[in-house]
Coordinates of C-alpha atoms in Angstrom, one line a residue:
M1 CA 38.9 5.7 -3.8
M2 CA 35.5 6.8 -2.6
R3 CA 36.3 10.3 -3.7
R4 CA 36.7 9.0 -7.2
F5 CA 33.3 7.5 -7.4
S6 CA 31.4 10.0 -5.2
P7 CA 30.7 12.3 -8.2
L8 CA 29.0 9.5 -10.0
L9 CA 26.7 8.9 -7.1
L10 CA 26.0 12.6 -6.7
A11 CA 25.2 12.8 -10.3
A12 CA 22.7 10.0 -9.9
F13 CA 21.1 11.9 -7.0
A14 CA 20.9 15.1 -9.0
L15 CA 19.4 13.3 -12.0
T16 CA 16.8 11.6 -9.7
V17 CA 15.7 15.0 -8.4
V18 CA 15.4 16.3 -11.9
A19 CA 13.4 13.3 -13.0
Y20 CA 10.9 13.4 -10.1
F21 CA 10.6 17.2 -9.7
P22 CA 7.7 17.6 -12.2
G23 CA 5.6 15.1 -10.1
L24 CA 5.8 17.0 -6.9
T25 CA 3.0 19.3 -8.0
G26 CA 0.5 16.3 -8.1
G27 CA -2.2 15.8 -5.6
F28 CA -3.4 13.1 -3.3
W29 CA -4.6 9.7 -4.8
F30 CA -6.6 6.7 -3.7
D31 CA -5.4 5.5 -0.3
D32 CA -4.0 8.9 0.5
Y33 CA -7.6 9.9 1.2
G34 CA -8.4 7.2 3.7
G35 CA -5.0 7.5 5.4
L36 CA -4.4 11.2 5.3
V37 CA -7.1 13.5 3.8
Y38 CA -10.1 12.0 5.6
N39 CA -8.2 10.9 8.7
E40 CA -9.6 13.1 11.4
G41 CA -7.2 11.6 14.0
L42 CA -4.3 13.0 12.0
R43 CA -5.5 16.6 12.3
V44 CA -3.5 17.4 15.4
T45 CA -2.8 21.1 16.1
R46 CA -0.7 21.1 19.3
W47 CA 2.9 20.0 19.9
T48 CA 1.9 17.7 22.8
W49 CA 2.8 14.0 23.4
A50 CA -0.9 13.1 23.6
D51 CA -1.7 14.7 20.3
F52 CA 1.4 13.2 18.7
L53 CA 0.3 9.7 19.8
R54 CA -3.2 10.4 18.6
G55 CA -1.9 11.0 15.1
T56 CA 0.6 8.2 15.2
W57 CA -2.1 5.6 15.8
S58 CA -4.8 7.2 13.7
Y59 CA -4.7 4.7 10.8
A60 CA -4.7 1.5 12.8
Q61 CA -7.0 -0.1 10.1
S62 CA -4.2 0.1 7.6
G63 CA -2.7 -3.2 8.8
P64 CA -2.4 -5.6 11.7
L65 CA 0.4 -3.5 13.4
G66 CA -1.2 -0.1 12.7
R67 CA 1.9 1.4 11.0
P68 CA 2.6 3.9 13.7
V69 CA 6.2 4.8 12.6
A70 CA 5.0 6.0 9.1
M71 CA 2.0 7.8 10.7
A72 CA 4.3 9.5 13.1
T73 CA 6.0 11.2 10.2
F74 CA 2.6 12.2 8.7
T75 CA 1.6 13.6 12.1
L76 CA 4.8 15.8 12.1
D77 CA 4.0 16.8 8.5
Y78 CA 0.5 18.0 9.5
L79 CA 1.9 20.0 12.4
V80 CA 4.5 21.6 10.2
H81 CA 2.8 22.2 6.8
G82 CA -0.7 20.7 7.1
L83 CA -2.1 18.6 4.3
S84 CA 0.3 19.7 1.6
P85 CA 0.9 17.0 -1.0
Y86 CA 3.9 19.0 -2.4
W87 CA 5.9 18.9 0.8
A88 CA 4.9 15.3 1.5
K89 CA 6.0 14.2 -1.9
L90 CA 9.3 16.1 -1.5
E91 CA 9.9 14.3 1.8
N92 CA 9.2 11.0 0.0
L93 CA 11.8 12.0 -2.6
L94 CA 14.4 12.7 0.1
I95 CA 13.7 9.3 1.6
H96 CA 14.2 7.7 -1.8
L97 CA 17.5 9.5 -2.2
L98 CA 18.6 8.2 1.2
N99 CA 17.6 4.7 0.3
G100 CA 19.6 5.1 -2.9
G101 CA 22.6 5.8 -0.9
L102 CA 21.9 2.7 1.3
I103 CA 21.5 0.6 -1.8
Y104 CA 24.9 1.8 -3.0
L105 CA 26.5 0.8 0.3
L106 CA 24.8 -2.6 0.4
T107 CA 25.7 -3.3 -3.3
R108 CA 29.3 -2.3 -2.8
R109 CA 29.6 -4.5 0.4
V110 CA 27.9 -7.5 -1.2
T111 CA 30.0 -7.2 -4.3
R112 CA 33.3 -7.1 -2.4
L113 CA 32.3 -10.1 -0.3
L114 CA 31.5 -12.1 -3.4
S115 CA 34.5 -10.9 -5.3
A116 CA 32.2 -10.3 -8.3
P117 CA 31.5 -9.5 -11.0
A118 CA 34.4 -11.1 -12.8
G119 CA 36.8 -11.1 -9.8
A120 CA 36.1 -7.5 -9.1
D121 CA 38.5 -5.4 -7.0
D122 CA 37.4 -2.4 -4.8
R123 CA 37.4 -0.1 -7.8
V124 CA 35.1 -2.2 -9.9
A125 CA 32.9 -3.0 -6.8
A126 CA 32.4 0.8 -6.2
N127 CA 31.8 1.4 -9.9
F128 CA 29.2 -1.5 -10.0
A129 CA 27.5 -0.2 -6.9
C130 CA 27.2 3.3 -8.4
F131 CA 25.6 1.8 -11.5
V132 CA 23.1 -0.4 -9.6
A133 CA 22.2 2.5 -7.2
A134 CA 21.6 4.9 -10.1
W135 CA 19.5 2.3 -11.9
W136 CA 17.5 1.7 -8.8
L137 CA 17.0 5.4 -8.1
L138 CA 15.9 6.2 -11.6
T139 CA 13.7 3.2 -12.5
P140 CA 10.1 4.1 -13.3
M141 CA 9.0 1.1 -11.2
A142 CA 9.7 3.3 -8.1
T143 CA 7.6 6.2 -9.2
T144 CA 4.5 5.4 -7.2
S145 CA 6.6 4.7 -4.1
V146 CA 7.8 8.3 -4.2
L147 CA 4.9 10.3 -5.7
Y148 CA 2.0 8.4 -4.1
V149 CA 2.2 10.0 -0.7
V150 CA 0.9 7.2 1.6
Q151 CA 3.5 4.9 0.0
R152 CA 6.0 6.5 2.3
M153 CA 5.0 3.5 4.3
T154 CA 6.8 1.4 1.7
S155 CA 9.9 3.5 1.2
L156 CA 10.5 4.3 4.9
S157 CA 10.1 0.7 5.8
A158 CA 12.8 0.0 3.3
T159 CA 15.1 2.5 5.0
F160 CA 15.0 0.5 8.2
T161 CA 15.4 -2.8 6.4
L162 CA 18.5 -1.6 4.5
L163 CA 20.0 -0.1 7.7
G164 CA 19.4 -3.4 9.5
L165 CA 20.9 -5.5 6.7
L166 CA 24.0 -3.3 6.4
G167 CA 24.5 -3.7 10.1
Y168 CA 24.0 -7.5 9.9
V169 CA 26.4 -7.9 7.0
H170 CA 29.0 -5.7 8.8
F171 CA 29.0 -7.9 12.0
R172 CA 28.8 -11.2 10.1
S173 CA 31.6 -10.4 7.8
R174 CA 34.0 -9.6 10.8
S175 CA 34.4 -13.3 11.5
P176 CA 33.5 -15.3 8.3
G177 CA 33.4 -19.0 8.8
A178 CA 34.3 -18.7 12.5
A179 CA 31.4 -16.8 14.2
R180 CA 32.1 -14.9 17.4
A181 CA 29.4 -14.5 20.0
G182 CA 29.8 -10.7 20.1
D183 CA 29.4 -10.4 16.4
L184 CA 26.4 -12.7 16.2
L185 CA 24.8 -10.8 19.1
G186 CA 25.4 -7.4 17.4
A187 CA 24.1 -8.7 14.1
S188 CA 21.0 -10.2 15.7
L189 CA 20.2 -7.2 17.8
L190 CA 20.5 -4.8 14.9
L191 CA 18.4 -7.0 12.7
L192 CA 15.7 -7.3 15.3
V193 CA 15.5 -3.6 16.0
A194 CA 15.5 -2.8 12.3
T195 CA 12.8 -5.4 11.7
G196 CA 10.6 -4.0 14.4
L197 CA 10.9 -0.4 13.1
S198 CA 10.4 -1.6 9.5
A199 CA 7.4 -3.7 10.4
Y200 CA 5.8 -0.9 12.4
T201 CA 6.2 1.3 9.3
K202 CA 4.6 -1.4 7.1
E203 CA 4.1 -5.0 7.8
T204 CA 6.2 -6.1 4.9
G205 CA 9.1 -5.0 7.1
L206 CA 9.0 -8.5 8.6
L207 CA 10.8 -9.6 5.4
T208 CA 13.9 -7.9 6.8
I209 CA 14.6 -11.3 8.4
G210 CA 13.9 -13.0 5.1
Y211 CA 16.3 -10.7 3.3
A212 CA 18.9 -11.4 6.0
W213 CA 18.4 -15.1 5.4
V214 CA 19.1 -14.7 1.7
L215 CA 22.3 -12.7 2.4
E216 CA 23.4 -15.3 5.0
F217 CA 22.7 -18.2 2.7
V218 CA 24.6 -16.6 -0.3
L219 CA 27.4 -14.6 1.4
F220 CA 28.3 -16.6 4.5
A221 CA 27.1 -20.2 4.3
R222 CA 29.2 -21.1 1.3
G223 CA 32.6 -21.6 3.0
A224 CA 33.6 -24.1 5.6
A225 CA 32.4 -23.6 9.2
T226 CA 35.5 -23.7 11.4
N227 CA 34.0 -23.5 14.9
R228 CA 31.0 -24.9 16.8
L229 CA 29.1 -21.5 17.0
E230 CA 29.3 -21.0 13.3
R231 CA 28.0 -24.5 12.7
A232 CA 25.1 -24.0 15.1
W233 CA 24.3 -20.6 13.5
R234 CA 24.2 -22.1 10.1
A235 CA 22.0 -25.0 11.2
F236 CA 19.6 -22.5 12.7
V237 CA 19.6 -20.5 9.4
H238 CA 19.1 -23.5 7.3
A239 CA 16.2 -24.7 9.5
L240 CA 14.2 -21.4 9.2
P241 CA 12.6 -22.2 5.8
A242 CA 11.4 -25.6 7.2
L243 CA 10.0 -23.9 10.2
V244 CA 8.1 -21.3 8.1
L245 CA 6.8 -24.0 5.7
G246 CA 5.8 -26.2 8.7
A247 CA 3.8 -23.3 10.3
F248 CA 2.0 -22.6 7.0
G249 CA 1.2 -26.3 6.6
W250 CA -0.1 -26.5 10.1
Y251 CA -2.4 -23.5 9.4
L252 CA -3.7 -25.2 6.3
L253 CA -4.4 -28.4 8.3
Q254 CA -6.3 -26.3 10.8
H255 CA -8.3 -24.5 8.1
P256 CA -9.2 -27.1 5.5
G257 CA -10.6 -25.6 2.3
W258 CA -9.1 -22.2 3.0
L259 CA -7.1 -22.1 -0.2
E260 CA -10.2 -22.7 -2.3
S261 CA -12.6 -20.5 -0.4
R262 CA -13.3 -17.0 -1.7
I263 CA -11.7 -14.2 0.2
P264 CA -14.2 -11.8 1.9
G265 CA -14.3 -8.6 0.0
R266 CA -12.5 -10.1 -3.0
D267 CA -13.8 -12.0 -6.0
F268 CA -11.0 -14.7 -5.9
S269 CA -9.7 -17.4 -3.6
P270 CA -6.2 -17.5 -2.1
W271 CA -5.3 -20.2 -4.6
Q272 CA -6.6 -18.2 -7.5
R273 CA -4.6 -15.3 -6.2
Q274 CA -1.4 -17.4 -6.1
L275 CA -2.0 -18.6 -9.6
S276 CA -2.5 -15.0 -10.7
E277 CA 0.6 -13.8 -8.9
F278 CA 2.8 -16.1 -11.1
R279 CA 1.8 -13.9 -14.0
V280 CA 2.0 -10.7 -11.9
L281 CA 5.6 -11.5 -11.0
A282 CA 6.5 -12.0 -14.6
F283 CA 4.9 -8.7 -15.4
Y284 CA 6.9 -7.0 -12.7
Q285 CA 10.1 -8.6 -14.0
R286 CA 9.4 -7.4 -17.5
Q287 CA 8.6 -3.9 -16.4
I288 CA 11.8 -3.7 -14.2
L289 CA 14.0 -4.8 -17.1
F290 CA 12.2 -3.4 -20.1
P291 CA 9.9 -0.6 -18.8
D292 CA 6.9 0.1 -21.1
I293 CA 5.4 3.4 -20.1
L294 CA 2.0 2.3 -21.5
Q295 CA 1.9 -0.6 -19.0
F296 CA 2.6 1.4 -15.9
G297 CA -0.2 2.9 -13.9
L298 CA -1.5 3.9 -10.5
Y299 CA -4.1 1.1 -10.8
H300 CA -3.9 -2.4 -12.2
D301 CA -7.4 -3.6 -11.4
D302 CA -7.7 -4.6 -15.0
F303 CA -5.3 -7.5 -14.5
A304 CA -7.2 -10.7 -15.2
I305 CA -7.5 -13.4 -12.5
S306 CA -6.1 -16.8 -13.2
Q307 CA -8.8 -19.3 -12.7
T308 CA -6.7 -22.5 -13.2
W309 CA -3.2 -23.4 -14.3
T310 CA -4.4 -23.1 -17.9
E311 CA -6.9 -20.3 -17.7
P312 CA -5.1 -18.4 -19.1
I313 CA -2.2 -20.7 -20.3
S314 CA 0.3 -18.0 -19.5
T315 CA -0.2 -18.9 -15.8
A316 CA 1.6 -22.3 -16.3
W317 CA 4.3 -20.7 -18.4
A318 CA 4.9 -18.0 -15.8
A319 CA 5.1 -20.6 -13.0
L320 CA 7.7 -22.6 -15.0
L321 CA 9.7 -19.4 -15.6
H322 CA 9.9 -18.7 -11.8
L323 CA 10.7 -22.3 -11.0
G324 CA 13.4 -22.2 -13.6
L325 CA 14.9 -19.0 -12.3
I326 CA 15.0 -20.2 -8.7
A327 CA 16.4 -23.6 -9.6
G328 CA 19.0 -21.9 -11.9
A329 CA 20.0 -19.5 -9.1
L330 CA 20.5 -22.4 -6.6
A331 CA 22.5 -24.3 -9.2
A332 CA 24.7 -21.3 -10.1
L333 CA 25.2 -20.2 -6.5
R334 CA 29.0 -21.0 -6.4
R335 CA 29.9 -20.0 -10.0
W336 CA 27.6 -17.0 -10.4
P337 CA 26.8 -15.9 -6.9
L338 CA 25.8 -12.3 -7.6
P339 CA 23.1 -13.1 -10.1
A340 CA 22.0 -16.0 -7.9
L341 CA 21.7 -13.6 -4.9
G342 CA 19.6 -11.2 -7.0
V343 CA 17.1 -13.9 -8.1
L344 CA 16.6 -15.2 -4.6
W345 CA 16.3 -11.6 -3.2
F346 CA 13.5 -10.8 -5.7
Y347 CA 11.4 -13.7 -4.8
M348 CA 12.0 -13.2 -1.1
G349 CA 10.8 -9.6 -1.5
H350 CA 7.5 -10.9 -2.9
L351 CA 6.9 -13.7 -0.3
L352 CA 4.1 -11.8 1.5
E353 CA 2.5 -9.5 -1.0
S354 CA 2.6 -11.7 -4.1
S355 CA 1.4 -15.0 -2.6
V356 CA -1.8 -16.4 -1.1
W357 CA -2.5 -13.5 1.3
P358 CA -5.8 -11.6 0.6
L359 CA -4.5 -8.5 -0.9
E360 CA -5.2 -6.8 -4.3
L361 CA -3.4 -8.5 -7.2
V362 CA -1.0 -5.8 -8.5
H363 CA 0.7 -2.7 -7.2
E364 CA 4.0 -1.4 -8.5
H365 CA 5.3 -0.2 -5.1
R366 CA 5.6 -3.9 -4.0
N367 CA 8.8 -4.0 -6.0
Y368 CA 10.5 -1.1 -4.2
L369 CA 13.1 -3.3 -2.4
A370 CA 12.5 -6.5 -4.4
M371 CA 13.6 -5.0 -7.7
W372 CA 17.2 -4.5 -6.3
G373 CA 17.5 -8.2 -6.8
V374 CA 16.6 -8.0 -10.5
M375 CA 19.1 -5.2 -11.0
L376 CA 21.8 -7.0 -9.1
A377 CA 21.3 -10.1 -11.2
A378 CA 21.1 -8.4 -14.6
G379 CA 23.8 -5.8 -13.7
G380 CA 26.1 -8.6 -12.5
L381 CA 25.6 -10.5 -15.7
L382 CA 26.2 -7.3 -17.7
F383 CA 29.4 -6.5 -15.9
R384 CA 30.7 -10.0 -16.0
L385 CA 30.0 -10.5 -19.7
T386 CA 31.6 -7.1 -20.6
A387 CA 34.7 -7.4 -18.3
A388 CA 37.0 -7.4 -21.3
V389 CA 35.5 -4.3 -22.9
P390 CA 35.2 -1.7 -20.1
D391 CA 34.5 1.1 -22.5
I392 CA 31.5 -0.7 -23.9
R393 CA 30.4 -1.6 -20.3
R394 CA 30.4 2.1 -19.3
L395 CA 28.6 3.1 -22.4
L396 CA 25.9 0.5 -21.9
A397 CA 25.5 1.4 -18.3
F398 CA 25.2 5.1 -19.1
I399 CA 22.6 4.5 -21.9
L400 CA 20.5 2.2 -19.6
V401 CA 20.4 4.7 -16.7
L402 CA 19.6 7.6 -19.0
A403 CA 16.8 5.7 -20.7
F404 CA 15.2 4.7 -17.5
A405 CA 15.5 8.3 -16.2
G406 CA 13.6 9.5 -19.3
V407 CA 10.7 7.1 -18.6
T408 CA 10.6 8.2 -15.0
L409 CA 10.7 11.8 -16.0
S410 CA 7.8 11.2 -18.3
R411 CA 5.8 9.4 -15.6
A412 CA 6.5 12.1 -13.0
H413 CA 5.5 14.8 -15.5
G414 CA 2.1 13.0 -16.0
M415 CA 1.6 12.5 -12.3
G416 CA 2.0 16.2 -11.7
G417 CA -0.6 17.1 -14.3
G418 CA -3.7 17.3 -12.2
S419 CA -6.9 16.1 -13.9
D420 CA -5.0 15.4 -17.1
Y421 CA -3.2 12.6 -15.3
F422 CA -6.4 10.7 -14.4
V423 CA -7.8 11.2 -18.0
N424 CA -4.5 9.8 -19.3
E425 CA -4.6 6.8 -16.9
A426 CA -8.1 6.0 -18.2
R427 CA -6.8 6.1 -21.7
L428 CA -3.9 3.8 -20.9
H429 CA -6.1 1.5 -18.8
P430 CA -9.5 1.5 -20.5
R431 CA -10.6 -1.7 -18.6
S432 CA -9.7 -0.3 -15.2
A433 CA -12.8 0.6 -13.1
R434 CA -10.8 2.8 -10.8
A435 CA -8.9 4.7 -13.6
N436 CA -12.2 5.5 -15.4
Y437 CA -13.9 6.5 -12.2
D438 CA -11.0 8.8 -11.3
A439 CA -11.1 10.4 -14.8
A440 CA -14.9 11.1 -14.4
T441 CA -14.6 12.5 -10.9
S442 CA -11.6 14.7 -11.8
L443 CA -13.8 16.3 -14.5
I444 CA -16.7 16.6 -12.1
K445 CA -14.4 18.5 -9.8
L446 CA -13.5 20.9 -12.5
I447 CA -17.2 21.5 -13.2
R448 CA -17.8 22.2 -9.5
D449 CA -14.9 24.6 -9.5
G450 CA -16.4 26.4 -12.6
K451 CA -13.4 25.6 -14.8
I452 CA -15.3 23.6 -17.4
S453 CA -19.0 23.3 -18.3
L454 CA -21.2 20.3 -17.7
D455 CA -22.9 20.5 -21.1
E456 CA -19.5 20.2 -22.9
H457 CA -18.2 17.3 -20.9
R458 CA -21.4 15.4 -19.9
D459 CA -21.0 12.7 -22.5
Q460 CA -17.3 12.3 -21.7
I461 CA -17.9 11.9 -18.0
A462 CA -20.8 9.5 -18.7
G463 CA -18.5 7.4 -20.9
Y464 CA -15.9 7.1 -18.2
L465 CA -18.6 6.0 -15.7
D466 CA -20.1 3.5 -18.1
A467 CA -16.6 2.1 -18.7
S468 CA -16.0 1.9 -14.9
Q469 CA -19.3 0.1 -14.4
A470 CA -18.6 -2.4 -17.2
A471 CA -15.0 -3.1 -16.1
D472 CA -15.9 -4.5 -12.7
A473 CA -19.2 -6.4 -12.0
N474 CA -18.9 -5.5 -8.3
A475 CA -17.9 -1.8 -8.7
L476 CA -20.1 0.6 -6.8
A477 CA -18.2 3.9 -7.2
P478 CA -19.3 4.5 -10.8
F479 CA -22.9 4.7 -9.5
L480 CA -22.0 7.3 -7.0
G481 CA -20.5 9.2 -9.9
K482 CA -23.7 8.7 -11.9
A483 CA -25.9 9.9 -9.1
L484 CA -23.7 13.0 -8.8
L485 CA -24.0 13.6 -12.5
A486 CA -27.7 13.1 -12.4
V487 CA -28.1 15.7 -9.7
F488 CA -25.9 18.1 -11.6
G489 CA -28.0 17.7 -14.7
E490 CA -31.4 16.9 -13.1
R491 CA -31.5 13.7 -15.1
R492 CA -32.8 10.7 -13.1
S493 CA -32.0 7.2 -14.3
E494 CA -34.1 4.4 -12.8
A495 CA -32.0 1.8 -14.6
D496 CA -28.8 3.0 -12.9
L497 CA -30.5 3.1 -9.5
A498 CA -31.8 -0.5 -10.0
E499 CA -28.4 -1.8 -11.0
F500 CA -26.8 0.0 -8.1
E501 CA -29.3 -1.6 -5.7
R502 CA -28.7 -5.0 -7.3
R503 CA -25.0 -4.8 -6.8
L504 CA -25.3 -3.6 -3.2
R505 CA -27.6 -6.5 -2.4
H506 CA -25.8 -9.3 -4.2
G507 CA -22.3 -8.1 -5.1
V508 CA -19.0 -8.2 -3.3
P509 CA -18.9 -5.1 -1.2
P510 CA -15.7 -3.0 -1.0
N511 CA -14.0 -2.3 2.3
A512 CA -14.7 1.4 2.0
I513 CA -18.4 1.1 1.2
H514 CA -19.3 3.5 4.0
V515 CA -17.4 6.3 2.2
I516 CA -19.7 5.8 -0.8
F517 CA -22.7 6.1 1.5
L518 CA -21.4 9.2 3.2
N519 CA -21.2 10.9 -0.2
L520 CA -24.6 9.6 -1.0
M521 CA -26.0 11.1 2.2
D522 CA -24.5 14.5 1.3
L523 CA -26.1 14.1 -2.2
A524 CA -29.5 13.3 -0.9
D525 CA -29.4 16.3 1.4
Q526 CA -29.3 18.6 -1.7
G527 CA -33.1 18.0 -2.2
S528 CA -32.8 17.0 -5.9
S529 CA -35.5 14.9 -7.4
S530 CA -32.7 13.0 -9.3
F531 CA -31.5 11.4 -6.1
T532 CA -33.9 11.5 -3.1
K533 CA -33.8 10.4 0.5
D534 CA -36.1 7.6 -0.5
D535 CA -33.5 6.4 -3.0
L536 CA -30.9 6.6 -0.3
E537 CA -32.9 4.5 2.1
R538 CA -33.6 1.9 -0.5
L539 CA -29.8 1.6 -1.1
F540 CA -29.1 1.3 2.6
V541 CA -31.6 -1.5 3.0
A542 CA -30.1 -3.3 0.0
A543 CA -26.5 -3.1 1.2
L544 CA -27.4 -4.2 4.7
A545 CA -29.2 -7.2 3.3
N546 CA -26.0 -8.4 1.6
P547 CA -24.6 -11.4 3.6
E548 CA -21.2 -10.6 2.1
L549 CA -21.0 -7.3 4.0
G550 CA -19.1 -7.8 7.3
G551 CA -16.5 -6.4 9.6
A552 CA -15.9 -2.6 9.8
G553 CA -17.9 -2.1 6.6
R554 CA -21.1 -3.4 8.2
T555 CA -20.5 -1.5 11.4
A556 CA -20.0 1.8 9.6
L557 CA -23.1 1.2 7.3
H558 CA -25.4 0.4 10.3
A559 CA -24.1 3.6 11.9
N560 CA -24.5 5.7 8.8
Y561 CA -28.0 4.4 8.4
G562 CA -28.8 5.2 12.0
V563 CA -27.6 8.8 11.6
F564 CA -29.7 9.0 8.4
L565 CA -32.8 7.7 10.2
A566 CA -32.3 10.1 13.2
D567 CA -31.5 13.2 11.1
S568 CA -33.6 12.8 8.0
R569 CA -36.5 10.6 9.1
R570 CA -36.8 11.6 12.7
D571 CA -37.0 7.9 13.5
L572 CA -35.1 7.8 16.8
D573 CA -36.2 4.2 17.6
G574 CA -35.1 2.9 14.2
A575 CA -31.8 4.8 14.5
M576 CA -31.0 3.3 17.8
K577 CA -31.7 -0.2 16.5
Q578 CA -29.1 0.5 13.8
M579 CA -26.6 1.7 16.4
V580 CA -27.1 -1.4 18.5
A581 CA -26.6 -3.6 15.5
A582 CA -23.4 -1.7 14.7
L583 CA -22.1 -2.1 18.3
D584 CA -23.0 -5.8 18.3
N585 CA -20.7 -6.1 15.3
S586 CA -17.9 -3.9 16.7
P587 CA -18.2 -3.3 20.5
S588 CA -15.0 -1.1 20.5
A589 CA -16.3 1.4 18.0
S590 CA -16.2 4.4 20.3
E591 CA -17.5 7.0 17.9
V592 CA -20.5 4.9 17.0
R593 CA -21.2 4.3 20.7
L594 CA -21.1 8.1 21.2
H595 CA -23.6 8.6 18.4
Y596 CA -25.8 6.1 20.2
A597 CA -25.4 7.9 23.4
G598 CA -26.5 11.1 21.7
M599 CA -29.6 9.4 20.6
L600 CA -30.3 8.0 24.1
I601 CA -30.0 11.6 25.4
G602 CA -32.5 12.7 22.7
A603 CA -34.9 9.9 23.9
G604 CA -34.5 11.1 27.6
R605 CA -32.6 8.0 28.7
L606 CA -29.9 9.9 30.4
D607 CA -28.5 7.1 32.7
D608 CA -28.2 4.8 29.7
A609 CA -26.5 7.5 27.8
R610 CA -23.9 8.1 30.5
R611 CA -23.1 4.4 30.6
Q612 CA -22.5 4.4 26.9
I613 CA -20.3 7.5 27.2
D614 CA -18.2 5.8 29.9
I615 CA -17.8 2.7 27.8
A616 CA -16.8 4.8 24.8
R617 CA -14.1 6.7 26.8
Q618 CA -12.6 3.4 27.9
S619 CA -12.3 2.1 24.4
D620 CA -11.0 5.4 23.0
K621 CA -7.4 4.7 23.9
F622 CA -5.9 7.8 22.3
G623 CA -8.7 10.2 22.9
Y624 CA -9.9 10.7 19.3
N625 CA -13.4 11.4 20.5
T626 CA -12.7 13.1 23.8
E627 CA -14.3 16.4 22.8
F628 CA -17.4 14.6 21.4
A629 CA -17.7 12.6 24.7
D630 CA -17.3 15.8 26.8
N631 CA -20.0 17.6 24.8
L632 CA -22.4 14.7 25.3
S633 CA -21.7 14.6 29.0
R634 CA -22.4 18.3 29.3
L635 CA -25.6 17.9 27.3
A636 CA -26.7 15.0 29.5
D637 CA -26.0 17.1 32.6
S638 CA -27.9 20.1 31.3
Q639 CA -30.9 17.9 30.6
Q640 CA -30.7 16.4 34.0
H641 CA -30.7 19.8 35.6
A642 CA -33.6 20.9 33.5
K643 CA -35.6 17.9 34.6
Q644 CA -34.9 18.6 38.3
R645 CA -36.1 22.2 37.9

């Protein structure tokens, strides 16, 4: 039986490779730079356990758990082929194909257990599973999860989740309605191990337990419980939502006003985010079922925030849609279990990233596992409604998969197109600050490489930067681009500098503000009158005066300013004050502490410098700055010896 349907699945795999292949030639984008390209801790060169651990924990700021499993794979990548986006994307594609196989197995297993669609036998279950797996593999909604390198965190996390759920369903289905201790133990242990691996790949892996709850609720809690252990297990499962809601309610009681307070680093509150996510979820559902290539994109920062239930009015309509779908799924649980499972699965998949938590509003990769629910529901309805006309069913399934493959191929082709991709993204998303900025910087890079001329493209670049500035009242990156363009063309703009300073002083600072200043420091070092060191210091002062700037951003900016004062102004006392301010904000910042130690050595305070070096070593758990610390220690020793002579 499996032999009969294996060619269909293999054909889906082959078509997936064909669809994604043009995108493998694309480069790094957005968070790839922070996580991989500019991540010095990832640049390990020796096959040692210490170096491997250093790379594995080198992106701890990416999330509360540090995502070491995903970073371990990137560390191995660096050891084998360096920072090659081609090979990294190819590996992502292989993970996607593996996940497609797991989706097939889970779909087939679930369909058999539910005897759906339309009273399906094993043959129909395998056929349906092939269709859903092919649809899932070839949907354009998965494109960024594959071709956006750092989103391996999403796809690899899904691998562990799917493996854990397959194991859970296997053990639970061995004794339906009459749980055995051994089966429950096996199911629970597998689920916990898979959840741990998934969560340490990306924190959304915690939803592995949520997905298992949905499967338990739909697959195993419908029939009669015939022994005490089964009844106890079901009681525990049914109590979990109440426990989660109770914990969230307790948090709100302990933090009154939290829902309405603006999120640091964002221009919306948790409640405004939740209102906006009602519309975002509807957008996701539409793109999963009826993909419009013009609506896809790497960035969706042009998505308007919902201010209230009626601003815009689509907020209320979207909320009613979701309420209706969930209520309908619960009501149809016995008669239409497969569509009901799909609906509940989708919303479970968005419980963390599409709710009140302080993340950006829209990212397509958040649907990577959640969209299986939409396909399960829609596919189940399609198969059930066409049960009497199998030839029509096969034709419709073939047309759907082929159409989706065409959209994915088109997206992948664009993503492999170098600078043309960013220019096209700006065309499709003219109100996206990021898309316009990327279009401008991609052209600036071509100018630097001597492939195009500044005179011919100055106005085009300036147009993208103006659009980026206008799209987001808090955007800072377009002013970096304008400063770069001014230096290239020796055209200083006081108005742009004044607006840059105003936004730094009064706007909502981005998390990566220090990266902007690192680039500005390089620019000021070029000695151009279009952007001087006085301009840079003026911007430093403005940014540090912003009360909204906090956390790692403030630490890094104090440190950057300190380095600037020491290197460019020869103001060692002022530089050390900035380093002390940085360390007051983040005492465990070992690299900052070592820079401070270097300044102390320059001031002749050798004992103080050694104390700072020792503290830095203690906080540098994985030895990222060992060489820096060793060099400073040797410098302090040599100065000590020179004094003694």
